[in-house]
CSV table of C-alpha atoms in Angstrom, one decimal:
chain,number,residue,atom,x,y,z
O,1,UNK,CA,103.1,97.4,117.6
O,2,UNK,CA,105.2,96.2,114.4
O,3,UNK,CA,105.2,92.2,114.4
O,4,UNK,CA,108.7,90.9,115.7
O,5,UNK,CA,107.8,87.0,115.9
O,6,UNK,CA,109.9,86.5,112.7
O,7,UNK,CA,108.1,82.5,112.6
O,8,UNK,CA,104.9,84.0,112.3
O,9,UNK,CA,105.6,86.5,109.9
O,10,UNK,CA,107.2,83.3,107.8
O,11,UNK,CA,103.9,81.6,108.3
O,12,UNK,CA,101.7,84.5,107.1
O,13,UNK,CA,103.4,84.9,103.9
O,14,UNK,CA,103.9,81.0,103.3
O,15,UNK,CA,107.2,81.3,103.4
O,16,UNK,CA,109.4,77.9,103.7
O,17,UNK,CA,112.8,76.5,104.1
O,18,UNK,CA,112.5,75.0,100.8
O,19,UNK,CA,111.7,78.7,99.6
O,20,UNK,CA,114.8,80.1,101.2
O,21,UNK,CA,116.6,77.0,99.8
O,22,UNK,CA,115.9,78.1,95.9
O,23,UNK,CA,116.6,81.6,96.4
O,24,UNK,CA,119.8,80.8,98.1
O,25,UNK,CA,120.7,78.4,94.7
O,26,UNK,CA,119.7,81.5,92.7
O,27,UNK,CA,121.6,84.2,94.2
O,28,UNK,CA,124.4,83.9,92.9
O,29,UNK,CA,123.2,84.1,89.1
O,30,UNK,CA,121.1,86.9,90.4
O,31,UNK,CA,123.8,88.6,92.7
O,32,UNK,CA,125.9,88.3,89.5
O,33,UNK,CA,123.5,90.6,87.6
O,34,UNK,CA,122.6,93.1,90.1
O,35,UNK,CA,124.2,95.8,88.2
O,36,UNK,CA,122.2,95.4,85.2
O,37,UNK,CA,118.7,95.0,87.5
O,38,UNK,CA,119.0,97.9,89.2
O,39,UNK,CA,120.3,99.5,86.2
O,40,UNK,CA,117.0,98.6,84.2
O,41,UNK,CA,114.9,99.7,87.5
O,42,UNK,CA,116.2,103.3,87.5
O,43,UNK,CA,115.4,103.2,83.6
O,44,UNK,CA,112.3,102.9,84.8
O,45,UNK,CA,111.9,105.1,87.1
O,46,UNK,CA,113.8,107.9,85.3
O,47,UNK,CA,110.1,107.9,83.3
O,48,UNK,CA,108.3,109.2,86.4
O,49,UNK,CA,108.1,112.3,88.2
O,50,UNK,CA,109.1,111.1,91.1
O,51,UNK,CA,112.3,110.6,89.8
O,52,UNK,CA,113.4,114.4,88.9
O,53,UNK,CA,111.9,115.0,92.3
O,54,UNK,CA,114.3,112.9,94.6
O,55,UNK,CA,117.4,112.6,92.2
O,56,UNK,CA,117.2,115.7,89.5
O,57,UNK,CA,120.3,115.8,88.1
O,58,UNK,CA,122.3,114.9,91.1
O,59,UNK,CA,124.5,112.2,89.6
O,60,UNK,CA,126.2,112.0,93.0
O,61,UNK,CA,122.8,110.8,95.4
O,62,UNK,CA,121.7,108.8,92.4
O,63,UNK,CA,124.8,106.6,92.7
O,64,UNK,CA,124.7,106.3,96.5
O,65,UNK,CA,120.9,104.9,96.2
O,66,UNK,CA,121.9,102.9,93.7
O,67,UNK,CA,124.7,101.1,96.1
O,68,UNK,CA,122.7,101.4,99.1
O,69,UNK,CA,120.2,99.5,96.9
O,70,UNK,CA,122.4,96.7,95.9
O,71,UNK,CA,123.6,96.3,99.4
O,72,UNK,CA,119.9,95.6,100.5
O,73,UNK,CA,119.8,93.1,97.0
O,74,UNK,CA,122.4,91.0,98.3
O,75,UNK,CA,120.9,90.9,102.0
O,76,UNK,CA,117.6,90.1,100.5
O,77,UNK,CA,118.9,87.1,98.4
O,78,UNK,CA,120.8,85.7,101.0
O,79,UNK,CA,118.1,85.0,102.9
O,80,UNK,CA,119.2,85.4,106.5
O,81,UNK,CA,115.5,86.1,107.9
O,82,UNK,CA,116.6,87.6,111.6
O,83,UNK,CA,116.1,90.7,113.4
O,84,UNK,CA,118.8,92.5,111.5
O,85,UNK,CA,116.8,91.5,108.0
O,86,UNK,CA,113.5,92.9,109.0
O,87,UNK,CA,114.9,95.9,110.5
O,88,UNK,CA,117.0,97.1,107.4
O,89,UNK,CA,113.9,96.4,105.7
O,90,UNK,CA,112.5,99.3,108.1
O,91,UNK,CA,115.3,101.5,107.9
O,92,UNK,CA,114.3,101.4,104.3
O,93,UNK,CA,110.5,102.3,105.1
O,94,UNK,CA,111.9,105.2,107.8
O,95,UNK,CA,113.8,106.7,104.8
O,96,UNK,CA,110.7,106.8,102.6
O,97,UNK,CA,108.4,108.1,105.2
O,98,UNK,CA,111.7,110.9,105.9
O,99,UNK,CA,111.4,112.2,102.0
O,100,UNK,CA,107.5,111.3,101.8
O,101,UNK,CA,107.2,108.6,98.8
O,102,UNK,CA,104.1,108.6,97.1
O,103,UNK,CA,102.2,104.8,97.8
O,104,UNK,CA,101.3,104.7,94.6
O,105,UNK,CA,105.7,104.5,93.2
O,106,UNK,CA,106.4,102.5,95.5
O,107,UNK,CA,104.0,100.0,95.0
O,108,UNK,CA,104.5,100.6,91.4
O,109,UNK,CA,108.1,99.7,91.9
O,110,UNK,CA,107.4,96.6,93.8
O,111,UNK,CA,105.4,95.4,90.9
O,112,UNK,CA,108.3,96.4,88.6
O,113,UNK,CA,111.0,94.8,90.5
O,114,UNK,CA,108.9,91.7,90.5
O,115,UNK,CA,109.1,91.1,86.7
O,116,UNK,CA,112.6,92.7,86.3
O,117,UNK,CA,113.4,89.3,89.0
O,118,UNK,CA,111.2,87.0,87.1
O,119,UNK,CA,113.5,88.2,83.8
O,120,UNK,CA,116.7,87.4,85.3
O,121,UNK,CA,115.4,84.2,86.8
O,122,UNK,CA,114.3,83.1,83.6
O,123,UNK,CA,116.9,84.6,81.6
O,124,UNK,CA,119.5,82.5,83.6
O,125,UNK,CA,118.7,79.4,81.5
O,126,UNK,CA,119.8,75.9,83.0
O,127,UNK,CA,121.9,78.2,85.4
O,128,UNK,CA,118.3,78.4,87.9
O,129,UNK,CA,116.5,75.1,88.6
O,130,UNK,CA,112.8,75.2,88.8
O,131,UNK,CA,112.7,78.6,87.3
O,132,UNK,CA,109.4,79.3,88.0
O,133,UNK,CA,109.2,77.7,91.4
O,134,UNK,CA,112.6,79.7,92.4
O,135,UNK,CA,110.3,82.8,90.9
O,136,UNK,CA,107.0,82.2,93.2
O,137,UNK,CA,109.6,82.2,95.8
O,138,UNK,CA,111.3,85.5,95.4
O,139,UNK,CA,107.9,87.2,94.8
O,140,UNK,CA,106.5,85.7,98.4
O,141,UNK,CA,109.7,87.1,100.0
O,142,UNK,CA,109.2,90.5,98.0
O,143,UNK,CA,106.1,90.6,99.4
O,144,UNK,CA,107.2,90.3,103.2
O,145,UNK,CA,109.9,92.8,102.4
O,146,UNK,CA,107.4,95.6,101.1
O,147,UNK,CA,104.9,94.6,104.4
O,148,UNK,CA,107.8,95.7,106.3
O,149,UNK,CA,108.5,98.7,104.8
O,150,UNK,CA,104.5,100.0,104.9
O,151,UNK,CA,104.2,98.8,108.1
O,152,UNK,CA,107.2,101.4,108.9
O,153,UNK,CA,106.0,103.9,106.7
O,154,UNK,CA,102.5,104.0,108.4
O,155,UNK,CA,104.4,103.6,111.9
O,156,UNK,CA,105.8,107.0,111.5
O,157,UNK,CA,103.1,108.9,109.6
O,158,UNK,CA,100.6,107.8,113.0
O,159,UNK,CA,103.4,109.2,115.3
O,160,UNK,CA,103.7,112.5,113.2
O,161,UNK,CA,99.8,112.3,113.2
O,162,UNK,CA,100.2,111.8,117.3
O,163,UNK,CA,102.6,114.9,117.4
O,164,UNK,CA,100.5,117.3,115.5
O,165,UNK,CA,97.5,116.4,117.4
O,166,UNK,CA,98.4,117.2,120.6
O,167,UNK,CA,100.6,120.3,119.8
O,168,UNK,CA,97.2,121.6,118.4
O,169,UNK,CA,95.6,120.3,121.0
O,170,UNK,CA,97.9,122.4,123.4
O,171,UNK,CA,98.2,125.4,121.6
O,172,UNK,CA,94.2,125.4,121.5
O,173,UNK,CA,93.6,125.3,125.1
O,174,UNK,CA,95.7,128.5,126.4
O,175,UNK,CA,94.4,128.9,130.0
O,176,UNK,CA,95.7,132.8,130.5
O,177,UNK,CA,95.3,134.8,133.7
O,178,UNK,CA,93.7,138.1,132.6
O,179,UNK,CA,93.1,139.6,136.0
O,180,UNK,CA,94.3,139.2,139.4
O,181,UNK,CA,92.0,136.0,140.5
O,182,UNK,CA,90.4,135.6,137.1
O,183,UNK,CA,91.6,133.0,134.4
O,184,UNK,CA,90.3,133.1,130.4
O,185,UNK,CA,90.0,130.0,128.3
O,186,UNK,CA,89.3,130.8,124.5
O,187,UNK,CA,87.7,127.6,123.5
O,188,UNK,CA,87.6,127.1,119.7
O,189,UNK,CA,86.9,123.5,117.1
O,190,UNK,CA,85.0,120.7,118.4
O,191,UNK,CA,85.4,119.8,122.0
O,192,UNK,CA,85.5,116.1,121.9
O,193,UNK,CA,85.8,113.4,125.3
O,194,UNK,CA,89.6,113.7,124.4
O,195,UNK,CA,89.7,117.6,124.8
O,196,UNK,CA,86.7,117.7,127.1
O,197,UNK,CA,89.6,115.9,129.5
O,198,UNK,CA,92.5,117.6,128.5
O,199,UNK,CA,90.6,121.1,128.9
O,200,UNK,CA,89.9,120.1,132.5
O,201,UNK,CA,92.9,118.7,133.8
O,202,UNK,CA,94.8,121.6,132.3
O,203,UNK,CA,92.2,124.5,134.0
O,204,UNK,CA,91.9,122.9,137.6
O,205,UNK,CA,96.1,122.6,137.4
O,206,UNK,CA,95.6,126.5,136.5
O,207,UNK,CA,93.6,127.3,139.2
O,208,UNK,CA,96.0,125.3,141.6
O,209,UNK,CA,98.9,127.2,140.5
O,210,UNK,CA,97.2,130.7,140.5
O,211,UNK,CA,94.4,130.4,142.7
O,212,UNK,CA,92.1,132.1,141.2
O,213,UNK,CA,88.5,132.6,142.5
O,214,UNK,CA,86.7,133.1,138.9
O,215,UNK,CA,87.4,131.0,135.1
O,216,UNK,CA,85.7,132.3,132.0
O,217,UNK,CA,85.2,129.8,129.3
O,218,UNK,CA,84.5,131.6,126.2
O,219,UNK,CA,83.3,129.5,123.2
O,220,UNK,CA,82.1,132.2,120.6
O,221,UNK,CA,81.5,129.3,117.8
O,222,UNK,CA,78.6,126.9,118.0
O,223,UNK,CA,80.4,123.1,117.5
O,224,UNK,CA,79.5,119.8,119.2
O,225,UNK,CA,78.5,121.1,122.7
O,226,UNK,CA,75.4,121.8,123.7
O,227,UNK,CA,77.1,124.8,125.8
O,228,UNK,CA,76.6,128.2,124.9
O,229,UNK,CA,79.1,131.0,125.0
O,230,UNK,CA,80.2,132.5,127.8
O,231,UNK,CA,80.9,130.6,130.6
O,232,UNK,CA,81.8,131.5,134.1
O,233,UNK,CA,82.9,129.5,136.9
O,234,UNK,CA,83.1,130.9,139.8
O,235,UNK,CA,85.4,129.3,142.3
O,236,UNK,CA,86.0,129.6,146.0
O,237,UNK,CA,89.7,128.5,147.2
């Protein structure tokens, strides 16, 4: 389960008051500059593939990411660390799992975003106090922001994982009446504990339903078990 205990997730990435404090001081420099941030981000990115993959030349989604993005800026630099906070981070994850971002870009982009910060922190002048203190800062609190949004990501990729597993595992063990009192199973792949139980719950509810007096178990490739093929069970209801 994702962590909710927002003080321990503070604690983890050393996070502090006095942390929140300097980027609070900053953000409105920073806030100020968004425009030419995110502008210098998607210069970046306009470099990789990934880039003609989720934007092309579609002027239109480009500029919706682009003030979705600043949105989530001005959240993150306000420093409001609550529920809400983590789960737009989330949300943010959910959408990358949804149009399957490569690891590799988005960390890639963390690392980017990191310097393009430390630029404008240090870019600011006398503006920023402790420029390089207010810097460590944002970088601690970029980190917790990715955390979130790979924890999502691999959240939904073990579900879709889940899914696909037992859909197989379903559509692989067909339990199909073939003659009046007789029921085939087909058995194919490795029959594991997991499937061992699955394939016997779902043949003793068959016989239940259908009361049949014989069940054929045919595994015609050699895998894990020590069975051989055919198999008949012969039951008396």
């Amino acid at each position: 389960m994702p962590n909710t205990n927002i003080p321990e997730l503070l604690s983890k990435f050393d996070l502090h008051e006095s942390d929140f404090q300097r980027i609070r001081a900053a953000a409105p420099v920073l806030k100020r500059n968004l425009d030419e941030f995110i502008g210098d981000f998607y210069k970046w990115m306009a470099q990789h593939q990934e880039y003609r993959v989720f934007f092309g030349d579609n002027q239109a989604r480009l500029e919706r990411v682009r003030q979705l993005q600043k949105v989530n800026w001005i959240t993150f630099l306000d420093c409001e660390i609550d529920m809400k906070w983590i789960e737009a981070r989330r949300h943010v994850g959910a959408v990358h799992a949804h149009i399957d971002l490569p690891n590799d870009i988005y960390f890639a982009g963390v690392a980017v975003t990191n310097n393009l910060l430390a630029d404008q922190v240090r870019k600011s002048g006398k503006e920023i106090r402790d420029p390089e203190q207010t810097i460590a800062s944002l970088n601690k609190l970029l980190f917790l922001d990715a955390c979130l949004v790979i924890e999502e990501i691999a959240r939904i990729s073990r579900e879709k994982i889940a899914a696909s597993s037992k859909a197989l595992m379903e559509m692989s063990t067909p339990v199909t009446p073939i003659w009046e009192g007789i029921l085939l199973l087909p058995l194919l792949g490795i029959l594991d504990s997991q499937r061992s139980q699955d394939v016997m719950n779902k043949t003793l509810a068959r016989i239940a339903e259908t009361r049949a007096r014989v069940f054929v178990m045919d595994r015609s490739e050699e895998h894990t078990s020590e069975l051989q093929s055919p198999y008949v069970i012969s039951y008396a209801v």
